[in-house]
C-alpha atoms as one frame of an Amber mdcrd trajectory, in Angstrom:
protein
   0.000   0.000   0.000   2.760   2.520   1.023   4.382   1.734  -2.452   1.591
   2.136  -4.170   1.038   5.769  -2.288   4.889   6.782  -3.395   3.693   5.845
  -6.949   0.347   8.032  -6.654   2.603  11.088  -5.013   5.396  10.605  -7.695
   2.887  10.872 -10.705   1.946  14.013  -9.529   5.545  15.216  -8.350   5.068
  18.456 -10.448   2.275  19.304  -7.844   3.471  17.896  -4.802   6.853  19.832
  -5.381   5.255  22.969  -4.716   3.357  21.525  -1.206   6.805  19.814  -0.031
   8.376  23.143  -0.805   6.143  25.089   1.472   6.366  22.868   4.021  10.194
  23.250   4.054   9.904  26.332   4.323   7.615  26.001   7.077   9.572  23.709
   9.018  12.854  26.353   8.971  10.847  28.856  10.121   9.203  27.061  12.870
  12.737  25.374  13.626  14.233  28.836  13.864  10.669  30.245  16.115  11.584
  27.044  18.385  15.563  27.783  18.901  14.740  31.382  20.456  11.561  29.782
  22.651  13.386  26.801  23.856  16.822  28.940  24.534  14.896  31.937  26.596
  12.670  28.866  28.342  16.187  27.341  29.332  17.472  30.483  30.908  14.490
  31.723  32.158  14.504  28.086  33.894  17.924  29.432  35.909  18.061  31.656
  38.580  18.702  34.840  38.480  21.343  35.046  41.016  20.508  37.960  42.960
  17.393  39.729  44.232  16.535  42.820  42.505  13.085  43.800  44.461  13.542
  47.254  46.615  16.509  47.994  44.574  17.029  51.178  43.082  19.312  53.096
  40.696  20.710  56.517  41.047  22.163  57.966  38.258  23.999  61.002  38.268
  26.303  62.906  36.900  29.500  64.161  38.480  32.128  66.846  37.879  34.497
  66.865  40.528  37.522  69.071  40.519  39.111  67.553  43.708  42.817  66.327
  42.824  43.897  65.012  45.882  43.582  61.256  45.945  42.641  61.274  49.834
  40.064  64.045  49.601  38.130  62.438  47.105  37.805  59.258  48.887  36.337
  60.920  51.574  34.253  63.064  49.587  32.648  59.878  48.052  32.356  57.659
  51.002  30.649  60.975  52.708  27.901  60.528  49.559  27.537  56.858  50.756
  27.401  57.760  54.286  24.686  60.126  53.714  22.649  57.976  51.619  23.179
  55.022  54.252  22.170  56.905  57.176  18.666  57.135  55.530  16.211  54.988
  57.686  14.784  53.665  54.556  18.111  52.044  53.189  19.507  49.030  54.114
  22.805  49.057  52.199  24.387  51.097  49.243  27.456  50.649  47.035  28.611
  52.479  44.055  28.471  50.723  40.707  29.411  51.212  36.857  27.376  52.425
  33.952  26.246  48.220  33.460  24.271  47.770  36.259  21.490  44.746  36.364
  18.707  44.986  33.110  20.584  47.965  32.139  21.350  48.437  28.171  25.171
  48.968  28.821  27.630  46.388  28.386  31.643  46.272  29.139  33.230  43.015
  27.883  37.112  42.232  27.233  38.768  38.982  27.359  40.474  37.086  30.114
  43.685  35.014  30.073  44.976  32.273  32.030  47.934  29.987  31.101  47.190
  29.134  27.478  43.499  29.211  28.062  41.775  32.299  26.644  38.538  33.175
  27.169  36.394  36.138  24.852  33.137  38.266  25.925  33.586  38.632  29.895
  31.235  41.528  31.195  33.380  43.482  33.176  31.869  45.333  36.336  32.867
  48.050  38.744  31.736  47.063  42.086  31.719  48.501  45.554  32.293  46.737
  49.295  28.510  46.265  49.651  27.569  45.418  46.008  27.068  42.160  47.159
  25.063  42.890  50.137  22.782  45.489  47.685  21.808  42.864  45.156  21.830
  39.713  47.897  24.381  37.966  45.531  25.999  34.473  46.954  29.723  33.752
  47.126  30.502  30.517  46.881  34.312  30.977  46.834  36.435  33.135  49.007
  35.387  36.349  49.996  33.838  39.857  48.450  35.894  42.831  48.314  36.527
  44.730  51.895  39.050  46.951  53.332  41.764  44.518  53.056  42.021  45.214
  49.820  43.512  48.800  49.946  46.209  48.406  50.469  46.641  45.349  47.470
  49.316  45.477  45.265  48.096  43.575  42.671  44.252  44.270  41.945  41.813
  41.644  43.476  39.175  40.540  41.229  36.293  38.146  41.717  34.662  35.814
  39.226  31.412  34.270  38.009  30.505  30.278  38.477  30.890  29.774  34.401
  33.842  31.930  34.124  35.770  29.725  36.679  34.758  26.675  35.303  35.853
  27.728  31.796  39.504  28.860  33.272  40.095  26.714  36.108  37.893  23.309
  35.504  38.228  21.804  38.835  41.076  22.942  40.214  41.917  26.106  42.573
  40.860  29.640  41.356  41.226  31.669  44.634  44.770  33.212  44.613  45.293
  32.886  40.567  46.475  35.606  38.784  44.550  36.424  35.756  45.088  38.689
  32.482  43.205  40.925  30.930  43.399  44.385  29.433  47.119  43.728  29.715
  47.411  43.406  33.140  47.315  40.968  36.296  44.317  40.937  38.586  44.466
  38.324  41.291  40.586  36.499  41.916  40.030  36.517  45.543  36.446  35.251
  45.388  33.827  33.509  43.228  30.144  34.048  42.999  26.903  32.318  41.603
  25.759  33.473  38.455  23.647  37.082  37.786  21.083  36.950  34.815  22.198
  41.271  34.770  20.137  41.250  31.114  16.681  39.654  32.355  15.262  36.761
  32.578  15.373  35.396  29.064  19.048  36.031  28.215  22.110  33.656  30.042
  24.016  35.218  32.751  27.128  34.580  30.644  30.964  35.651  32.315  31.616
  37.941  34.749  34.380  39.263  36.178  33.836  42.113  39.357  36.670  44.615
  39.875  36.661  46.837  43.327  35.838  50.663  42.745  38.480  53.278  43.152
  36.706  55.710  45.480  40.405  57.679  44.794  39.344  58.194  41.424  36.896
  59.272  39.012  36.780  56.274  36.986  34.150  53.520  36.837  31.350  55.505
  38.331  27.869  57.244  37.969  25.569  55.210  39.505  24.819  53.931  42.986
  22.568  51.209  43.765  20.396  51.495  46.873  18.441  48.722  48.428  15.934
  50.139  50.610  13.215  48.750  53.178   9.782  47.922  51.958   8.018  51.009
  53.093  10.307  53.321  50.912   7.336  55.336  49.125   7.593  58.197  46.627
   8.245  60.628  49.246  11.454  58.804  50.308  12.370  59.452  46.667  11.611
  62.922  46.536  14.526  62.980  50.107  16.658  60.910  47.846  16.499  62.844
  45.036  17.275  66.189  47.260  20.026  64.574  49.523  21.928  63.931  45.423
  20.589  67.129  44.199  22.253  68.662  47.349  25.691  68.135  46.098  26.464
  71.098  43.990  28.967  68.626  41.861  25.925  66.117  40.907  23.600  66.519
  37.992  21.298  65.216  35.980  20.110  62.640  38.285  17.459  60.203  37.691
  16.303  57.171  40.158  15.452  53.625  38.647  13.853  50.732  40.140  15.570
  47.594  39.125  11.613  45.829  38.732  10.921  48.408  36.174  14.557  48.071
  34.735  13.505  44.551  34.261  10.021  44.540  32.731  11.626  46.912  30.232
  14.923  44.759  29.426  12.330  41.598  29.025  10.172  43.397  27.080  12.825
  43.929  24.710  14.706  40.526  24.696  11.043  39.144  23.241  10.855  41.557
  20.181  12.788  39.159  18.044  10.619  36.335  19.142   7.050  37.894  18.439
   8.517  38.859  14.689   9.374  35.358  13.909   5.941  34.287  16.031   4.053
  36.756  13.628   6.011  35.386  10.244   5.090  31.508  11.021   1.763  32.290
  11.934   1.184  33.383   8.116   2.885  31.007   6.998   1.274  28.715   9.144
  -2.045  29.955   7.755  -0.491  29.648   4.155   0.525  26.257   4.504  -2.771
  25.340   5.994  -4.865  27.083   3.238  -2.636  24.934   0.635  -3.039  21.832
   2.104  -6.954  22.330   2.087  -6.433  23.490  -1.587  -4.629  20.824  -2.812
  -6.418  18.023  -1.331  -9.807  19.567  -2.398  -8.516  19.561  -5.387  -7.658
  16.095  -5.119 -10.728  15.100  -4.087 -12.582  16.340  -6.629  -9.995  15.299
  -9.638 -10.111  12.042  -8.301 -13.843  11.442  -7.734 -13.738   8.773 -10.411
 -10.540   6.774  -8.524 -12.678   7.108  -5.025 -15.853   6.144  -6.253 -13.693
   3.034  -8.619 -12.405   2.393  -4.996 -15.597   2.533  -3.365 -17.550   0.206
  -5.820 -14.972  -2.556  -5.496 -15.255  -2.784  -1.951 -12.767  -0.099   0.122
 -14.162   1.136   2.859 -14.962   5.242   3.839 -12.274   4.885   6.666  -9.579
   3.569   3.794 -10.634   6.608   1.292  -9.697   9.033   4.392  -6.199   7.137
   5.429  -5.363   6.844   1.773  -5.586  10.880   1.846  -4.013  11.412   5.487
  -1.076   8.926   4.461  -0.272  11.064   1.266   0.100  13.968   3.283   1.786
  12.783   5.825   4.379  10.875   3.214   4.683  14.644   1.670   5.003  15.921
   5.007   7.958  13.551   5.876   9.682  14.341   2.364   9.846  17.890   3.184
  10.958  16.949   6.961  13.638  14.515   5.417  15.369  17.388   3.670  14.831
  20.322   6.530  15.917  18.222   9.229  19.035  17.648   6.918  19.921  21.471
   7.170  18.496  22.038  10.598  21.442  19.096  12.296  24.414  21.629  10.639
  23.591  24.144  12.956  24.527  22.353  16.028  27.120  20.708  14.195  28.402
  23.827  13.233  27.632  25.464  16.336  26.384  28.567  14.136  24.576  30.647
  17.057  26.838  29.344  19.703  24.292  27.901  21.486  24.056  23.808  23.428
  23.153  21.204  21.038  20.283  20.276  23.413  18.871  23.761  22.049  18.705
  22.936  18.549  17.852  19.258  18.750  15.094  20.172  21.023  13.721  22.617
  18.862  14.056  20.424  15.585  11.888  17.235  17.556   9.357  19.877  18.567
   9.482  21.270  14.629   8.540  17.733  13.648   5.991  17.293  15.546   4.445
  20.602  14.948   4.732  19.897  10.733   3.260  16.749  11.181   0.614  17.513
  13.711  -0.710  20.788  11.004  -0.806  18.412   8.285  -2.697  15.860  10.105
  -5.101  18.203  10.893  -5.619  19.866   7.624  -6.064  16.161   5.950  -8.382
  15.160   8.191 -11.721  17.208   7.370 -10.820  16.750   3.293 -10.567  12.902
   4.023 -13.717  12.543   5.722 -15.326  14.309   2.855 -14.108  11.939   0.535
 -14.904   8.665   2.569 -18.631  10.187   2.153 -18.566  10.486  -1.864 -20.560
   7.392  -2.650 -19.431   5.327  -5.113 -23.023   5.328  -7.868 -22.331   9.449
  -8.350 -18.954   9.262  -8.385 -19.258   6.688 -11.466 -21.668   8.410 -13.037
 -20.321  11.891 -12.917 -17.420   9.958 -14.696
């Protein structure tokens, strides 16, 4: 029977070239729909590392003309002093320009040995930056007064990034390159999802603010009690505003910072979503087409079939098998390109990404053409076989 169903499909191969070509096409597009779902539903399946909830973000902008190296670390630990001694705040550190679900992003490479590793996010981080954002050391320690008086500048490191330097063995007390110079890691932490909940926390390396300089700062992230209300703000903003070398400040909350961030990471997603939808409905609206057609050009082979004895129910399968024989021709060849891109590793992505998202394409492809078969099929198991004949 299945040979004779290849026979039927190749007689008509000028036809059926154009429906296995649209479902191709179908199947890449819902392939490449399913890499970005089932990549954001793996990292949104991750933690986020930190707790962003009464966080908030002061930006500002400073122009201080203090050139003494000991006056302006006390003039910036007086700003944090102020700011902590706020009964609304619970801590406050002094970050860079990339702070969590913001747009900005500061990424070099690190060296160890002969293994080198591209795209680390760099960040400028103060003693309490862990304490601000609840983050979790697992390694070692955070950054503290200890460290003032290092020689060599102490650095601390994500999960990932250790594994991908060290493996298993020791990472506290390396020395590690980068921007041409040594930084030695004194602690590691867990991994922070800093661009939302959809995108991978990726490598991260933390390097201690320089409340001596100017460098590395223009924002300052404040975790404050529960109660902290818009009037709090207002005190906030005045306490900054204050300082007749601040401007141009502006407070974020990190939950707003990351509805926004999300927001964006899904654009890409609801394009594609909104392409295979129409092409969903195209390949649908074919499928009808063509097996209308079908039935109707081949009401003298049905009712032929009919009169010698086939049943309805084998008039339907007969039509459901084509399509689904069409359906795996088309699969056959896009599953063919869809395995190069883990092979190739062309999005840099885990293979358990793509080969996820090509078994879920399958299933899709076949489960659409099942269903648009279905209704033509049981129309034709009803064409009885004395008007098909005579029609003929």
């Amino acid at each position: 029977m299945i040979k004779h169903l290849f026979k039927l499909i190749w007689n008509k191969k000028k036809q059926n070239f154009l429906l296995i070509t649209e479902i191709l096409v179908s199947f890449m597009v819902i392939f490449a729909v399913f890499i970005l779902v089932v990549n954001y539903y793996q990292h949104y399946k991750q933690p986020m590392g930190f707790e962003y909830d009464h966080v908030w973000v002061v930006n500002y902008q400073s122009d201080v003309k203090i050139k003494d190296k000991d006056s302006l670390d006390v003039y910036y630990k007086t700003i944090l002093s102020n700011i902590k001694a706020m009964p609304q705040v619970q801590e406050v550190s002094f970050a860079s320009s990339n702070v969590p679900f913001s747009a900005n992003t500061h990424m070099n490479n690190v060296d160890y040995k002969k293994v080198h590793v591209n795209r680390v996010n760099y960040y400028t981080a103060g003693d309490a930056y862990d304490k601000v954002l609840n983050m979790k050391v697992t390694e070692g320690r955070w950054f503290g007064k200890q460290d003032d008086a290092a020689t060599v500048k102490p650095v601390i490191i994500n999960r990932t990034l250790r594994q991908q330097l060290f493996g298993n063995g020791k990472a506290l007390g390396e020395k590690v390159g980068g921007n041409d110079s040594k930084r030695i890691i004194v602690g590691v932490v867990e991994d922070v999802k800093a661009k939302g909940d959809y995108q991978e926390a990726g490598l991260a390396m933390y390097e201690r603010i320089d409340t001596s300089s100017n460098d590395g700062r223009g924002r300052i992230l404040v975790k404050v009690n529960a109660n902290a209300d818009a009037a709090f703000e207002s005190r906030l903003y005045k306490l900054m505003a204050s300082n007749s070398n601040n401007s141009g400040i502006e407070i974020e909350h990190l939950t707003d910072k990351r509805k926004t961030i999300n927001n964006t990471t899904l654009i890409p997603m609801i394009i594609l979503l909104v392409v295979a939808c129409f092409l969903i409905i195209n390949v649908a609206l074919g499928l009808f087409g063509v097996l209308w057609y079908n039935i109707n050009k081949r009401k003298g082979e049905i009712g032929l079939r009919r009169a010698i004895g086939a049943s309805g129910d084998s008039v339907s399968w007969q039509l459901v098998t084509e399509s689904m024989i069409l359906a795996t021709l088309a699969l056959f060849i896009g599953i063919f390109f869809a395995v190069q891109f883990p092979l190739l590793n062309v999005f840099d992505l885990p293979a358990s990404v793509y080969l996820t998202a090509i078994l879920l394409s399958v299933m899709f492809i076949y489960l659409l053409v099942l269903i648009c078969s279905l209704y033509p099929g049981k129309q034709a198991s009803a064409i009885l076989p004395a008007i098909a004949l005579h029609e003929e």
